[in-house]
mmCIF file of C-alpha atoms in Angstrom:
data_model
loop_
_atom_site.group_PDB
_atom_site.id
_atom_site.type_symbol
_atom_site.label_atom_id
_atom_site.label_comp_id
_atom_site.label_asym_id
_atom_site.label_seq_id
_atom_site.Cartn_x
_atom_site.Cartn_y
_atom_site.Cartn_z
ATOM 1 C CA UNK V 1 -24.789 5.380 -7.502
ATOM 2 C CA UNK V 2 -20.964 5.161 -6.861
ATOM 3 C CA UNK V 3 -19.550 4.551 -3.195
ATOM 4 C CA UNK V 4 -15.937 4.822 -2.280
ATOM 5 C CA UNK V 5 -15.753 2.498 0.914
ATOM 6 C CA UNK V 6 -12.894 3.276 3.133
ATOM 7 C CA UNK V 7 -11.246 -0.008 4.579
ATOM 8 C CA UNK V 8 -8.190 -0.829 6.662
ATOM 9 C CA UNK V 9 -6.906 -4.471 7.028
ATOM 10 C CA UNK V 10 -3.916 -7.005 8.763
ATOM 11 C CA UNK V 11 -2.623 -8.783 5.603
ATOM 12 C CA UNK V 12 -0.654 -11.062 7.278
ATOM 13 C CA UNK V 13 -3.495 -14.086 6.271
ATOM 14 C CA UNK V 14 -3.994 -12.848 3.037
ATOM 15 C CA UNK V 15 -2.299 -13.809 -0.619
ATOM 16 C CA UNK V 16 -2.444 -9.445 -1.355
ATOM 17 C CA UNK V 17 -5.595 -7.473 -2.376
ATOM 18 C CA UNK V 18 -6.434 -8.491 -5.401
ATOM 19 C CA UNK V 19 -8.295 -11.519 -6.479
ATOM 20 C CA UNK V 20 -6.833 -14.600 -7.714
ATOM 21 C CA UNK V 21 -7.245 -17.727 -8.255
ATOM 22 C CA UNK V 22 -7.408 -20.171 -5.602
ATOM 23 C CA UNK V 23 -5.858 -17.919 -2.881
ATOM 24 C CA UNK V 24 -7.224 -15.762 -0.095
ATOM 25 C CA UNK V 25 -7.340 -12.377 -0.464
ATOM 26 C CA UNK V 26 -8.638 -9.237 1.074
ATOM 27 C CA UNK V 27 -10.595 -7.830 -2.175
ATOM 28 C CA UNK V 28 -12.581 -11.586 -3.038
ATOM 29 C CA UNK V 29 -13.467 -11.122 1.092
ATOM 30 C CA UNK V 30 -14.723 -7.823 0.687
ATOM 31 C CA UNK V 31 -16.349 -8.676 -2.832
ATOM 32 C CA UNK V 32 -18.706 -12.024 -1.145
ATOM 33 C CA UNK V 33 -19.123 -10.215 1.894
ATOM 34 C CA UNK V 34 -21.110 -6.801 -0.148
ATOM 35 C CA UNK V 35 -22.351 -8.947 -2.986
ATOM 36 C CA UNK V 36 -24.291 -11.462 0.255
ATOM 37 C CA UNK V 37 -25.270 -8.102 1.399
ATOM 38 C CA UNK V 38 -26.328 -6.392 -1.470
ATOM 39 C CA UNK V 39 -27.930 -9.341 -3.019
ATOM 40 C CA UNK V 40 -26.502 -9.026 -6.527
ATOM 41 C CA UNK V 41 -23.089 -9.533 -7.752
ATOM 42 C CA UNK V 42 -20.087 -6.966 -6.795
ATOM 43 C CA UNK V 43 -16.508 -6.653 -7.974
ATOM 44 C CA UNK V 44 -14.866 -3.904 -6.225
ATOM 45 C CA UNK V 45 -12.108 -1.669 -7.681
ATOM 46 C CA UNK V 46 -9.492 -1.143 -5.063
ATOM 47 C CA UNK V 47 -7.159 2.326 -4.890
ATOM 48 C CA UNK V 48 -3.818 -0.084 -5.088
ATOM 49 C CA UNK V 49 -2.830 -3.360 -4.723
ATOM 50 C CA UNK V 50 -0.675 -4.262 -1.863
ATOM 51 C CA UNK V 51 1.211 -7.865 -2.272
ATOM 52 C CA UNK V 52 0.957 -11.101 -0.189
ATOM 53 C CA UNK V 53 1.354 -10.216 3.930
ATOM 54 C CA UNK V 54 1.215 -6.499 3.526
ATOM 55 C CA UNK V 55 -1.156 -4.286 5.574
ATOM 56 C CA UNK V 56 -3.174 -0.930 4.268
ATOM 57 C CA UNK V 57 -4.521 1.634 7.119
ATOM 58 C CA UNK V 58 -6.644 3.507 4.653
ATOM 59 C CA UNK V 59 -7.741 1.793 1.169
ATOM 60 C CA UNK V 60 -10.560 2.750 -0.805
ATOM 61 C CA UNK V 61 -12.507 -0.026 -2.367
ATOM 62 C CA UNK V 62 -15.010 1.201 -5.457
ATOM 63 C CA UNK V 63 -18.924 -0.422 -5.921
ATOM 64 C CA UNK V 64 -21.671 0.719 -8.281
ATOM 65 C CA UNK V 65 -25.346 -0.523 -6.831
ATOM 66 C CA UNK V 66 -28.498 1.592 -7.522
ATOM 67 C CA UNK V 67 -29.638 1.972 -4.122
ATOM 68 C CA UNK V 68 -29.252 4.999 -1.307
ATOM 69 C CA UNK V 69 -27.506 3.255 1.079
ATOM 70 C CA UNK V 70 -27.971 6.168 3.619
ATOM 71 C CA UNK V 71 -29.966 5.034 7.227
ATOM 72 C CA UNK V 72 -29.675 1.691 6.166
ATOM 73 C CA UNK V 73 -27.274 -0.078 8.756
ATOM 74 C CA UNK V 74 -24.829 -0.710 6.034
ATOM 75 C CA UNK V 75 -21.705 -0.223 7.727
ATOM 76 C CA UNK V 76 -22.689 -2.290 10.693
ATOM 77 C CA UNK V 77 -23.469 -5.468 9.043
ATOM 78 C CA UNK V 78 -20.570 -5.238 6.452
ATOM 79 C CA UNK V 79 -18.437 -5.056 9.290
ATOM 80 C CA UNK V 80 -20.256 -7.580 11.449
ATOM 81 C CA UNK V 81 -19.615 -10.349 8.548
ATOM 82 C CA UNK V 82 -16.276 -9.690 7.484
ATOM 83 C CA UNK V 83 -13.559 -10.965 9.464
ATOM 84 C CA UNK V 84 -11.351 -9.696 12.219
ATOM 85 C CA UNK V 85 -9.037 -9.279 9.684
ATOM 86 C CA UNK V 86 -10.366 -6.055 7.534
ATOM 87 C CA UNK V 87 -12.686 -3.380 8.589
ATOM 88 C CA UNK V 88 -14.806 -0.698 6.789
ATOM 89 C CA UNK V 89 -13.989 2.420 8.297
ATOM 90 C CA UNK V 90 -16.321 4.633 6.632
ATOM 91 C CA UNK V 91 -18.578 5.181 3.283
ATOM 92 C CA UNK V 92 -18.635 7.889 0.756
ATOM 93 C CA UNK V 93 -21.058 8.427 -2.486
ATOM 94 C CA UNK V 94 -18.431 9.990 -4.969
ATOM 95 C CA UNK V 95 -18.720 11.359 -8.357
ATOM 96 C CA UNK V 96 -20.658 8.802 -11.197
ATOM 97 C CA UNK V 97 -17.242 8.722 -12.660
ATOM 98 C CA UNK V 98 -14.637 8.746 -10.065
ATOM 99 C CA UNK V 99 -12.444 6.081 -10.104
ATOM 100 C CA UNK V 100 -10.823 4.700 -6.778
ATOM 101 C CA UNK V 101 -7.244 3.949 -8.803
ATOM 102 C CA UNK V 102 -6.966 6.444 -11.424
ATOM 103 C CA UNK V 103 -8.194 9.476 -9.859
ATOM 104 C CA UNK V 104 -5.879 9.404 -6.413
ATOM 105 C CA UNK V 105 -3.380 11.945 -6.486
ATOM 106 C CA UNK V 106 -1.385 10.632 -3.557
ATOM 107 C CA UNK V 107 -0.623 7.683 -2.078
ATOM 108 C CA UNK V 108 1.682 7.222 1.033
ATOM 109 C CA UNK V 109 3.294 4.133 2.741
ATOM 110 C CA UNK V 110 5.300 3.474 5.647
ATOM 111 C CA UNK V 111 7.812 0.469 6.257
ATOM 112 C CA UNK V 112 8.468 -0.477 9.987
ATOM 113 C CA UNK V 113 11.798 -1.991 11.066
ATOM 114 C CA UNK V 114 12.208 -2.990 15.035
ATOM 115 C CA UNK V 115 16.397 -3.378 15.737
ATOM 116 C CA UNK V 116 15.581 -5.973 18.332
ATOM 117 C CA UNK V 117 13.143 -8.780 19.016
ATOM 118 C CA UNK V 118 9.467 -7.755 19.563
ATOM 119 C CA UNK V 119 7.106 -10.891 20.573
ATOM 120 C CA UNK V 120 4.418 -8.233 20.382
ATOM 121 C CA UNK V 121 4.770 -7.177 16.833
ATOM 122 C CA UNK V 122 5.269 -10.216 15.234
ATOM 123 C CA UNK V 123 3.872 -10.292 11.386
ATOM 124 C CA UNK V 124 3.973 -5.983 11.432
ATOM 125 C CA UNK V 125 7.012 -5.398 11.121
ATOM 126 C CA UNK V 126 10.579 -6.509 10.235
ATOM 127 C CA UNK V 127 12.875 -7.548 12.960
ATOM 128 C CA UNK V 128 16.261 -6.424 12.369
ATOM 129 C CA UNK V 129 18.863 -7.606 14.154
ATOM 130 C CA UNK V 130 21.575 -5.364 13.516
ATOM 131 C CA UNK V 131 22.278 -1.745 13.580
ATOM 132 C CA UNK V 132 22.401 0.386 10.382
ATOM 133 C CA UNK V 133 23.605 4.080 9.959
ATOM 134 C CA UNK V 134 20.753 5.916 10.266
ATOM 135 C CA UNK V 135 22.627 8.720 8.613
ATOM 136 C CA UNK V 136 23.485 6.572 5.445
ATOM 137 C CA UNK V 137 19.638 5.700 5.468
ATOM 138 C CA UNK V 138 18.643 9.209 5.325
ATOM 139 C CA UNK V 139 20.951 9.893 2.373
ATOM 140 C CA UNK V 140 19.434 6.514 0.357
ATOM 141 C CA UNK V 141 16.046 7.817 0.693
ATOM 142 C CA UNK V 142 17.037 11.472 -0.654
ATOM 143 C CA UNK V 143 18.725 9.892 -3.643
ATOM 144 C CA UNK V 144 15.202 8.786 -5.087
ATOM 145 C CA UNK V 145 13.816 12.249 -5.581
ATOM 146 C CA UNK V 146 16.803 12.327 -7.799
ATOM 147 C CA UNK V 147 14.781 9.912 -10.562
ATOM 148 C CA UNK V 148 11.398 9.463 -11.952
ATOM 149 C CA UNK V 149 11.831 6.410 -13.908
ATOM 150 C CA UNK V 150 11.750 3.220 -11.641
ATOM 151 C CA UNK V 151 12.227 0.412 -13.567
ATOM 152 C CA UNK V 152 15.122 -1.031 -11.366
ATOM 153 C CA UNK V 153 12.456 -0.894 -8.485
ATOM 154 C CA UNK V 154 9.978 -2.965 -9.531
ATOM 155 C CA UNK V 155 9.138 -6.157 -10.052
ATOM 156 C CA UNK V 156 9.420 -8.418 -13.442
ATOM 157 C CA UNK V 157 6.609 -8.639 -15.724
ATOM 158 C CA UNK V 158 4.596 -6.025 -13.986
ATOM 159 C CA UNK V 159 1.273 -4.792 -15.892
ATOM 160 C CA UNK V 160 2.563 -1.220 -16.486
ATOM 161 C CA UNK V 161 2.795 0.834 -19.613
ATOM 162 C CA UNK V 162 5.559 3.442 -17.619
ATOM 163 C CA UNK V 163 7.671 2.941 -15.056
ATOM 164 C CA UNK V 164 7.651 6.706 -14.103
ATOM 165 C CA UNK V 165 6.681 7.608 -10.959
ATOM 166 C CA UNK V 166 6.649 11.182 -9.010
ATOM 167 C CA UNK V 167 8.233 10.529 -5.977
ATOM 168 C CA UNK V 168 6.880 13.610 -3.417
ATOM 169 C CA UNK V 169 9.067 12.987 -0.574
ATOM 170 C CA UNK V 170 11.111 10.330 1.316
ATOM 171 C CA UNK V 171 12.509 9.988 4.719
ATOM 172 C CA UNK V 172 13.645 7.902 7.594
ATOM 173 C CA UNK V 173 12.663 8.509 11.278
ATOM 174 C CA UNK V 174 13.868 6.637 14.619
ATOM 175 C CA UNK V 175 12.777 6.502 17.676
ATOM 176 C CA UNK V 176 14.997 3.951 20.672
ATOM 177 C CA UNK V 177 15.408 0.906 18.490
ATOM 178 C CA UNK V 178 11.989 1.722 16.186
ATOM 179 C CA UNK V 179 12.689 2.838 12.282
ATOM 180 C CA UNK V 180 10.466 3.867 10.096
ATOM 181 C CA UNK V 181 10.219 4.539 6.066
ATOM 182 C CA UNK V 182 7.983 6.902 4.874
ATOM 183 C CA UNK V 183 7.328 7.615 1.092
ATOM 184 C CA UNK V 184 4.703 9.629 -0.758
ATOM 185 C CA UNK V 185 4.411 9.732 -4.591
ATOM 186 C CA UNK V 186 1.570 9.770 -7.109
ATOM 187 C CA UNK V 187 1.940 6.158 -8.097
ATOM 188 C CA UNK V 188 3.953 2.907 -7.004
ATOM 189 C CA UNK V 189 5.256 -0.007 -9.251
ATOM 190 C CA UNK V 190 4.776 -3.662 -8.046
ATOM 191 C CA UNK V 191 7.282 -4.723 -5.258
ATOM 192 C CA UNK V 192 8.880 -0.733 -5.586
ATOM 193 C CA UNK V 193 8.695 -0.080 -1.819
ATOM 194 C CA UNK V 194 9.826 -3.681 -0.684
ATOM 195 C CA UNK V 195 12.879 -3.357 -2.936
ATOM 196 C CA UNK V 196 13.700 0.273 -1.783
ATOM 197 C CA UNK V 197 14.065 -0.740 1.638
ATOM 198 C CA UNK V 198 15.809 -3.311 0.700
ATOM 199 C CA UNK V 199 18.379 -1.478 -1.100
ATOM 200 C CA UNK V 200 18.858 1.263 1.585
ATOM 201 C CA UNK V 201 19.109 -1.119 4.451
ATOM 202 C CA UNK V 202 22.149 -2.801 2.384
ATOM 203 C CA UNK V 203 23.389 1.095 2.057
ATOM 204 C CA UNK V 204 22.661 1.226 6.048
ATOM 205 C CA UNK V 205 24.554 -1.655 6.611
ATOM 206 C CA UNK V 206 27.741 -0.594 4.029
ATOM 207 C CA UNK V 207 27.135 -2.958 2.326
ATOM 208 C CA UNK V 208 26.230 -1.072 -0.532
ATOM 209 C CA UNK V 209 27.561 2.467 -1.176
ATOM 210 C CA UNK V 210 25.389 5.351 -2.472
ATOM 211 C CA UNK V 211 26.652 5.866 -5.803
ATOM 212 C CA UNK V 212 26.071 2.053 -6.594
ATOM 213 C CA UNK V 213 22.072 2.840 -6.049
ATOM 214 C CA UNK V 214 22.306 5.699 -7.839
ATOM 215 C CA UNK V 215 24.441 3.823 -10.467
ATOM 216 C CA UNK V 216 21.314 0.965 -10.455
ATOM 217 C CA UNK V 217 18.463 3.245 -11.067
ATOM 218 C CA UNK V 218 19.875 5.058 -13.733
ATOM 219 C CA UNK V 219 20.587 1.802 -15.605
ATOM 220 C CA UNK V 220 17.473 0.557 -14.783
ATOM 221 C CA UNK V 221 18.818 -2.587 -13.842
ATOM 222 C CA UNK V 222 16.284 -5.044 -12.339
ATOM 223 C CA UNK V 223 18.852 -7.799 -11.324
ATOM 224 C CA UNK V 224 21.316 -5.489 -9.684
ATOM 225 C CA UNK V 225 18.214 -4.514 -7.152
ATOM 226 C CA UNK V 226 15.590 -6.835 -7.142
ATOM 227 C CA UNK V 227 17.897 -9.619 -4.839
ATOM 228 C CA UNK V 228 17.247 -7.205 -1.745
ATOM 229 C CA UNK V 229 13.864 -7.663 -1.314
ATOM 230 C CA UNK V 230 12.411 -6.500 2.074
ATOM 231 C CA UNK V 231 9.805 -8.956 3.802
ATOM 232 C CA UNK V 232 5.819 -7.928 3.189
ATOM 233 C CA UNK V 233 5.270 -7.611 6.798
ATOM 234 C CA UNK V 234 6.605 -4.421 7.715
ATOM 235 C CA UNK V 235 4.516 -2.549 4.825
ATOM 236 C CA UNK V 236 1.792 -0.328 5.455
ATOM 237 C CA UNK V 237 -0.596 1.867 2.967
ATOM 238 C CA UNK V 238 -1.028 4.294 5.287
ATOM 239 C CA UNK V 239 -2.797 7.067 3.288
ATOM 240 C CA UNK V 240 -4.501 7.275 -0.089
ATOM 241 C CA UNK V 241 -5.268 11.039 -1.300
ATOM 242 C CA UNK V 242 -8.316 12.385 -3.764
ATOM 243 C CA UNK V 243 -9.272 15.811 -5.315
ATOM 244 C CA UNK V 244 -11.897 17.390 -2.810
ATOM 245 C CA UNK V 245 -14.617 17.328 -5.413
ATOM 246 C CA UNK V 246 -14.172 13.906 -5.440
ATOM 247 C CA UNK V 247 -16.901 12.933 -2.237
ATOM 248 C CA UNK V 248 -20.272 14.103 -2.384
ATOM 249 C CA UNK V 249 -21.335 12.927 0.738
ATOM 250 C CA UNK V 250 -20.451 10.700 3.917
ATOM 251 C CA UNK V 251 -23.374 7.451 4.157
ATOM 252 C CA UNK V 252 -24.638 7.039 7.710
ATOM 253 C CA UNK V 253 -25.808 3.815 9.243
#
């Protein structure tokens, strides 16, 4: 049987999501945690991969064990063993061949900038300490459903065959001192939304102008944007979307 299980998780401790050599992450957690439980081996397949500090509100992680898992206090022990840290919020059996990265049709994030200092948010989210135009903001973030190809955005040496990418919508919001990103598309490149930000908050600032950005992702130049790199911290997944015949059924405890 295949299970989908929905997670959530702080990634401030963690070296990303997926496993790596002699580093901490959240998917080699999650992995010794279900194979203890389980009692044979388990190697999760995860819906993205988020880098080193950033945080996911819904991920889906994807394990194959021949066992109903239904009535059997699954969720509760899972969740008792892992740490503080990540959480499974729910279980699913899915389709024998649905695939928890190549069959999501959406994925959404959210970047979180505070313009002032915030003892109470430290590590989730980026404390700014200067003001941007929220206007010029709002007209970076409509320039990238201008472009599909996102090589400028991302990351050297990334494990991609395209750098295309179907941005679905983009937008700023603000509330008092509070700013927030939000970005849906089918697919992200590694780094894309860190760099982004980056970018616009240099157009925010005039530092940058408009055309410049737009100038940088049709060349598909890498060095021009890769040197504004926002920090991990203020990076959310905060929603990962699936066909509806995707889930068969929720597993109780």
């Amino acid at each position: 049987m295949r299970y989908f299980a929905e997670i959530a998780y702080l990634g401030s401790n963690y070296h990303g999501w997926q496993v790596q050599p002699n580093a901490k992450t959240v998917q080699g957690d999650l992995d010794f945690v279900l194979s203890k439980l389980l009692r044979t081996e388990i190697n999760t397949i995860g819906s993205g991969r988020t880098d080193t500090g950033v945080h996911c509100a819904q991920q889906y992680a994807q394990f194959d064990i021949d066992e109903d898992l239904n009535g059997k206090n699954f969720l509760h022990r899972a969740n008792s063993f892992l740490n503080n840290d990540i959480a499974i919020k729910s279980l699913w059996e899915v389709k024998k061949d649905a695939h928890a990265r190549f069959d999501a049709v959406k994925r959404s994030y959210r970047y979180d900038i505070v313009l002032e200092k915030s003892p109470f948010k430290q590590g989730l989210i980026w404390q700014y300490f200067r003001q941007p135009d929220f206007d010029k903001l709002q007209e970076a973030a409509k320039v990238l459903l201008e472009f599909e190809d996102f090589t400028a955005f991302s990351k050297m040496h990334a494990d991609v065959n395209t750098h295309i990418c179907d941005i679905m919508s983009s937008s700023w919001t603000k509330e008092g001192n509070n700013l927030s990103f939000h970005i849906t598309a089918n697919r992200f490149l590694r780094g894309m939304i860190r760099i982004i930000v980056g970018n616009m908050m240099e157009v925010g600032m005039g530092r940058m102008s408009i055309d410049y950005m737009r100038e940088t992702l049709a060349l598909k130049d890498r060095k021009r944007a890769a040197k504004y790199l926002a920090p991990g911290q203020g990076l959310f997944l905060s929603e990962v979307i699936y066909p509806e015949d995707t889930f068969i059924r929720e597993i109780y405890d």
